[in-house]
Structures are given as structure tokens and as C-alpha cells.
Short mmCIF file of C-alpha atoms in Angstrom, two decimals:
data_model
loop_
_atom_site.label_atom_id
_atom_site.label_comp_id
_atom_site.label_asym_id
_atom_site.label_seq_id
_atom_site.Cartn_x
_atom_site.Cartn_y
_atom_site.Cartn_z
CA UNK A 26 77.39 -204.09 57.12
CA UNK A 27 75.06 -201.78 55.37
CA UNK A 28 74.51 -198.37 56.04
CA UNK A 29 71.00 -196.83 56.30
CA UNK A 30 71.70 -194.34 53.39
CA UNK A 31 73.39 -197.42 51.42
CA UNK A 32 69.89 -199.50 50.99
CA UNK A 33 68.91 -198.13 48.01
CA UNK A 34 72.19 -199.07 46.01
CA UNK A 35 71.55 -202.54 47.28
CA UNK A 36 70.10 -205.80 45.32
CA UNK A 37 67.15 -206.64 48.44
CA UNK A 38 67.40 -209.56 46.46
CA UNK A 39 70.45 -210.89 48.09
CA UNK A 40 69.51 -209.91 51.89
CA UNK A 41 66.15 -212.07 52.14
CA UNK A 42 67.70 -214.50 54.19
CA UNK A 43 70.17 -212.34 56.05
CA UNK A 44 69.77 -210.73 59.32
CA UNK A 45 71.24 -207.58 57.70
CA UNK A 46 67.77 -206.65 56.49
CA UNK A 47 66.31 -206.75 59.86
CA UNK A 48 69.55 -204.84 60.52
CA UNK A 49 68.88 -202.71 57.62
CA UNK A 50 65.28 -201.51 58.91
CA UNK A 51 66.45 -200.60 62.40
CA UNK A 52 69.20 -198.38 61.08
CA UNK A 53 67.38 -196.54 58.74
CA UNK A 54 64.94 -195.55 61.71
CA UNK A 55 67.19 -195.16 63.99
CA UNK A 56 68.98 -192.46 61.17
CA UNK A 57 65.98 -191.18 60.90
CA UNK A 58 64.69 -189.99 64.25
CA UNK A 59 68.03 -189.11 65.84
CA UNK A 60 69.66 -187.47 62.88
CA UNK A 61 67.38 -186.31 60.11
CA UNK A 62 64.76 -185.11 62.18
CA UNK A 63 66.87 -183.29 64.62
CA UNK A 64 68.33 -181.99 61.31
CA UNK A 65 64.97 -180.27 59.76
CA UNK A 66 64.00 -179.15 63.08
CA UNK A 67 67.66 -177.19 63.26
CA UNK A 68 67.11 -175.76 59.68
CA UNK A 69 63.57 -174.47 60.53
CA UNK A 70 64.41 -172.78 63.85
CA UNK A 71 68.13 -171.50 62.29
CA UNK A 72 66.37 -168.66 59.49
CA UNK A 73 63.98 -167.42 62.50
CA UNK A 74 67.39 -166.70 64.73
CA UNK A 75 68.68 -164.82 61.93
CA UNK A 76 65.40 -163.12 61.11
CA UNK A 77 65.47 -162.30 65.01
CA UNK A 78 68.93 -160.87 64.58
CA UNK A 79 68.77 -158.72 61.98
CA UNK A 80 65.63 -157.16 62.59
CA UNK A 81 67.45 -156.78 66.20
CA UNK A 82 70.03 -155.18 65.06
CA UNK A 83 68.28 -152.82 62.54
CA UNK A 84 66.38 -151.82 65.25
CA UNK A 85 69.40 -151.26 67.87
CA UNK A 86 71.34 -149.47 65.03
CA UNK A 87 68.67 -146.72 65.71
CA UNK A 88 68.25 -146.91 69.33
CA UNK A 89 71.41 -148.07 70.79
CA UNK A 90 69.35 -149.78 73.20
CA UNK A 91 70.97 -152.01 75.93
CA UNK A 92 68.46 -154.47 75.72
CA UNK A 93 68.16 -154.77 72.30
CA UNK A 94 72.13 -155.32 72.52
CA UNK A 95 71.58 -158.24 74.50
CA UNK A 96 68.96 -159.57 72.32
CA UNK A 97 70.95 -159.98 69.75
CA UNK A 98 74.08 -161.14 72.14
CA UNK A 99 71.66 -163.93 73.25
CA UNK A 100 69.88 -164.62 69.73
CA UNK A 101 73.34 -165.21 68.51
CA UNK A 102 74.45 -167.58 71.12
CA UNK A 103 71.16 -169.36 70.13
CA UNK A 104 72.20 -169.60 66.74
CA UNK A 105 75.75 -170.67 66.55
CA UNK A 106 74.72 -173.73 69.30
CA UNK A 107 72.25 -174.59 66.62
CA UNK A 108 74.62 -174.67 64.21
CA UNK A 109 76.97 -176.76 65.83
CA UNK A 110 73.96 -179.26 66.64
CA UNK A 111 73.36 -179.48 62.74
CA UNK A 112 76.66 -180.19 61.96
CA UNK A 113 76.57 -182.82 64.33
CA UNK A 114 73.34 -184.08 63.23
CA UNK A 115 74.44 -183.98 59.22
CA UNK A 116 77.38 -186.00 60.08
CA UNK A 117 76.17 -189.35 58.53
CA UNK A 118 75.13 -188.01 55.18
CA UNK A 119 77.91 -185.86 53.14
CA UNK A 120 75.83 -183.38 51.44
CA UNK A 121 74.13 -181.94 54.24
CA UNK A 122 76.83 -182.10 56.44
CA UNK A 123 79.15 -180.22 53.76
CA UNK A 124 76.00 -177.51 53.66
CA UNK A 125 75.86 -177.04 57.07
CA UNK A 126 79.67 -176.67 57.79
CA UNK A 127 79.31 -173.81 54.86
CA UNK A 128 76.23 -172.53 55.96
CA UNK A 129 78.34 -172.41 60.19
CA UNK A 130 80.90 -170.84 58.17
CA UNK A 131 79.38 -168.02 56.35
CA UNK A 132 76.96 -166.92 59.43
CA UNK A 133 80.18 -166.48 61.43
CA UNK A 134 81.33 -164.34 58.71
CA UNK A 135 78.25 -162.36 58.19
CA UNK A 136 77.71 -161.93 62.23
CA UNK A 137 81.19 -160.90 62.73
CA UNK A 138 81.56 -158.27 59.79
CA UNK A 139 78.14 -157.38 59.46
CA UNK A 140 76.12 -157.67 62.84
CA UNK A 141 78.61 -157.06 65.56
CA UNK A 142 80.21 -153.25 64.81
CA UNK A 143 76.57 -152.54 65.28
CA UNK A 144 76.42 -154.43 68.81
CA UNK A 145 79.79 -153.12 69.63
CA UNK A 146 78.58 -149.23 68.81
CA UNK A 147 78.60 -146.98 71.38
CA UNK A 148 77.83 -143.73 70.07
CA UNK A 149 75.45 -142.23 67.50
CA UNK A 150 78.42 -141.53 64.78
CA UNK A 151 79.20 -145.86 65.39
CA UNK A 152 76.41 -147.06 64.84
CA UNK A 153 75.79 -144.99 61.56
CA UNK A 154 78.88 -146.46 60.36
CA UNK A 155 77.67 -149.39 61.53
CA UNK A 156 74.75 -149.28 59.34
CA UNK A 157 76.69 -148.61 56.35
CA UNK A 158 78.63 -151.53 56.96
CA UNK A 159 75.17 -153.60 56.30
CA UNK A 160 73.90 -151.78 53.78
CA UNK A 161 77.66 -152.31 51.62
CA UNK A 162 78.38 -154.47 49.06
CA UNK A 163 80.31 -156.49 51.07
CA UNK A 164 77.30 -156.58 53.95
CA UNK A 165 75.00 -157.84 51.39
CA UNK A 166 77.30 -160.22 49.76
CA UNK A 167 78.10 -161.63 53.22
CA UNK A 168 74.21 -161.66 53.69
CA UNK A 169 73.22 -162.98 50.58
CA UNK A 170 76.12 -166.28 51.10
CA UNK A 171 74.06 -166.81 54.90
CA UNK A 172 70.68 -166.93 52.36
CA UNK A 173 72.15 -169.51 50.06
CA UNK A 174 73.93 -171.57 52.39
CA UNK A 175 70.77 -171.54 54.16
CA UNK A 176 68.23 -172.50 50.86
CA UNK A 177 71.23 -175.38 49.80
CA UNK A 178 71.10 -176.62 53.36
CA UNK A 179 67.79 -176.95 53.62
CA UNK A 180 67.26 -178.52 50.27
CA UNK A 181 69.98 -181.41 51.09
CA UNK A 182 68.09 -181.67 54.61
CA UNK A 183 65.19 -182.27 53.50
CA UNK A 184 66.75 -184.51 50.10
CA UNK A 185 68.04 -186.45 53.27
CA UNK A 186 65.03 -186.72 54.86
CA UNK A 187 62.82 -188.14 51.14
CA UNK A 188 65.94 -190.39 50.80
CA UNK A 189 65.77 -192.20 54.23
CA UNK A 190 62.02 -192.54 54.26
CA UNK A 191 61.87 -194.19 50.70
CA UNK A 192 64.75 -196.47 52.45
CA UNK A 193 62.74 -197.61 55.50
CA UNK A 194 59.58 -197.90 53.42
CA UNK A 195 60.87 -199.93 50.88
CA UNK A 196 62.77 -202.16 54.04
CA UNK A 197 59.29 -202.87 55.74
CA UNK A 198 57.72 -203.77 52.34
CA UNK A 199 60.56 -206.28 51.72
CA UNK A 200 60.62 -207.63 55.51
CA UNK A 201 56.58 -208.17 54.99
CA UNK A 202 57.44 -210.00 51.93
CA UNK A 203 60.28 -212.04 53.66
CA UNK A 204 58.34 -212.42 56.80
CA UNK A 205 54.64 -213.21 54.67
CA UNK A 206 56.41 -216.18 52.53
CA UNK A 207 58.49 -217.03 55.92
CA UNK A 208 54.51 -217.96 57.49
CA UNK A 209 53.38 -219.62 53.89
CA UNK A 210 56.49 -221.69 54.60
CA UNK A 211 55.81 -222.50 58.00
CA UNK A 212 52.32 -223.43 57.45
CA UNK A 213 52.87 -225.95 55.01
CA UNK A 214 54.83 -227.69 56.97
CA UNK A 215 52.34 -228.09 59.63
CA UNK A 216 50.13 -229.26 57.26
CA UNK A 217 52.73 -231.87 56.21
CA UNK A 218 53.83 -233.02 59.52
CA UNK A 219 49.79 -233.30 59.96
CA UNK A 220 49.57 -235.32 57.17
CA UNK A 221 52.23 -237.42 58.31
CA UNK A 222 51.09 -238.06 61.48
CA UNK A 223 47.32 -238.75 60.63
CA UNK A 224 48.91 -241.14 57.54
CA UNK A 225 51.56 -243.07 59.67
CA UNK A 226 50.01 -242.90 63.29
CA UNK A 227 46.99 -241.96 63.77
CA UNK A 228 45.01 -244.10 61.34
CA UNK A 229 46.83 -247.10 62.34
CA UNK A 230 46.38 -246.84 65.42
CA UNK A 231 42.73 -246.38 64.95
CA UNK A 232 42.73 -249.52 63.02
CA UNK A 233 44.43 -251.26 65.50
CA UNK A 234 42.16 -250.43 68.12
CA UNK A 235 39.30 -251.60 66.45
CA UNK A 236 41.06 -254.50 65.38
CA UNK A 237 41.85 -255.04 68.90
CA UNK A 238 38.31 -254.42 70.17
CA UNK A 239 36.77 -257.17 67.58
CA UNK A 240 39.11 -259.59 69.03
CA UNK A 241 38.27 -258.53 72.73
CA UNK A 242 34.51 -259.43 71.57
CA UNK A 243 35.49 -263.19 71.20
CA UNK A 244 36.43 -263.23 67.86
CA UNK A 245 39.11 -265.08 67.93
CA UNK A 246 39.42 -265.82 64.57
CA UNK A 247 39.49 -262.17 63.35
CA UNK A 248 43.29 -261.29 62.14
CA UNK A 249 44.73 -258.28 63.14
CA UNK A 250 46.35 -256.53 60.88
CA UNK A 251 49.92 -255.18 60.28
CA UNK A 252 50.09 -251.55 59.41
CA UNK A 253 51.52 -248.16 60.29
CA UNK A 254 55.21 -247.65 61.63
CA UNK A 255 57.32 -250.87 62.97
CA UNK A 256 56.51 -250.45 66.56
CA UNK A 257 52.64 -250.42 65.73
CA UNK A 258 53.00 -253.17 63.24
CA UNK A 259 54.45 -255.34 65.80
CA UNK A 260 51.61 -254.72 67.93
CA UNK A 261 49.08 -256.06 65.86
CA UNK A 262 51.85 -259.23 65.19
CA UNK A 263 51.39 -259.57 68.66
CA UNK A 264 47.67 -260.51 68.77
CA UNK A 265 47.95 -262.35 65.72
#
């Protein structure tokens, strides 16, 4: 059976009279609003936790203040749950589930090297050590990887996202199709059974009727006649 993500790479051709298109449609959608949604929702809220952090910790690198310590403790938290929610909402399409597992990888990195000497700082001389630690090569490089990871994440996300829509889209214009030449279909054949009935049934036995009523009127002489299906025919034999 077809995957949502597979559709594309598929000849629709070959599925009009399957129920795998039907099948087809209701994947896609269901892909789309319990994984890619979830998915660009995750990679939206993700750069505002780390916005939160940083500016958090710049701030707490100053002040050493408790609650800005626990800001950060709690923005964190925040962040890595998201994190583990987008890897387990990337986990039917490879690309963005190969982004987010880097992108999971290098915030742990960054956080742990980077963000939490400076929440684990105690006194004035730590936390200015601290600071240098973010302001290092190595503290940019580590934040400049979270950046990337972020941007590549986002861009297969959202890839995801185009990819999946032009799937269901071009399923419901096929099932129209399918489902618009299924009624064309349908309708000529009640016009043909129709036909059929008013050509073998109904007009004979309108003609018998009247052929019937002429005799009832004491025309004896007047011949009934023999048409329509075998059982009406042998009516009018009958009152020959």
C-alpha cells in the first residue's frame, strides 16, 4: 500500500479503480494534520526558546540572578521536550527527521558547553569565565551549528509540508474525476434501464390495455395484439 509521501511517484492512472486512492487521500491528510503540522508548529516555537535562553542567560551572566537561573532551567526543559516532539513528528519523512535529530543534537551541545557554566556560576569571577566561554570560537561555532540546523530544519519542514499538500490536492482532483465519470456512468444506465422498461413494458402494456378496453366495448371482432415480453404477449393471445 501506498504511502502518503509516495503519491507523487505514482501513475494515478493505475489507481482509478482501486480503493487505494480513497486510501491514498485519507493518508495524506491524516500525515498532514498529525505530523506536518505538529512539525511547523515545533520549528516556530523551537528559535523563540532559544532566543528566550540566550538572552536569559546574557542577562544572568551579569546578574547572577536566581530567577533568571531558573528561567533558563525551565526554558530549557521547554526546549529539549520540543525537540523530542519534532523528532517524533519528522519520523515519516527522512529529511526532516534527519534535520531534526541534528538540529536535537547540536542544541544539546551548544546548551551544555555554552549555556550551562553560566547557569552553574556561582560567583562573579564564574560567570565572567562563563561569558568568555560564549563569546569563544568554539561558543560561536557551537551557536552558529544550533542556527543552521535550525534554517535546514525548517526548510525540510516546511519542503514537507508543500510536498504533502500538492499530494492531497492532486488526490481530491483525481477522486472528483473518478467519482464525476463514476455518476456519468451511473446515469446512463438509468437512462438505459428507462429505456428498456418504457420499450419492453410499459408501451405494451399500454397497448394492451387499450386493446383490451376496445374489446370490453363489444368489439368482438377487434384482434388483440401480441407484443412486448412473453408473459405480456401471451396475454393478449389470451383474448384473441
Amino acid at each position: 500500500q501506498k504511502t502518503a509521501y509516495e503519491i507523487p511517484k505514482r501513475d494515478w492512472s493505475s489507481d482509478v479503480c482501486s480503493s487505494d486512492l480513497v486510501s491514498s487521500v485519507t493518508q495524506a491528510g491524516r500525515t498532514l494534520t498529525q505530523s506536518v503540522q505538529p512539525s511547523v508548529s515545533l520549528t516556530n516555537a523551537i528559535p523563540r526558546g532559544l532566543l528566550d535562553i540566550e538572552v536569559t542567560a546574557a542577562r544572568l551572566g551579569l546578574s547572577g540572578s536566581a530567577q533568571d537561573r531558573d528561567d533558563v532551567d525551565a526554558t530549557n526543559i521547554e526546549v529539549r521536550k520540543d525537540l523530542d516532539r519534532l523528532v517524533t513528528t519528522t519520523s515519516s519523512d527522512d529529511a526532516s527527521n534527519t534535520a531534526a535529530l541534528s538540529l536535537q543534537k547540536s542544541y544539546i551541545t551548544w546548551f551544555d558547553s555554552t549555556i550551562a557554566p553560566v547557569v552553574a556560576a556561582e560567583t562573579l569571577t564564574a560567570r565572567r569565565d562563563a561569558r568568555q566561554l560564549q563569546t569563544s570560537p568554539a561558543g560561536i561555532a557551537n551557536a552558529q551549528a544550533v542556527r543552521d540546523d535550525l534554517n535546514t530544519e525548517t526548510a525540510s519542514v516546511l519542503q514537507w509540508r508543500s510536498d504533502i499538500t500538492d499530494t492531497t490536492t492532486q488526490a481530491f482532483d483525481v477522486l472528483t474525476v473518478v467519482l464525476a465519470f463514476a455518476l456519468v456512468v451511473l446515469l446512463a444506465v438509468v437512462l438505459l434501464v428507462r429505456w428498456g422498461l418504457r420499450r419492453w413494458v410499459t408501451t405494451p402494456l399500454l397497448a394492451l390495455a387499450e386493446d383490451l378496453r376496445t374489446v370490453t366495448d363489444d368489439d368482438l371482432n377487434h384482434r388483440v395484439a401480441e407484443r412486448g415480453p412473453a408473459e405480456i404477449a401471451q396475454i393478449g393471445r389470451a383474448h384473441v
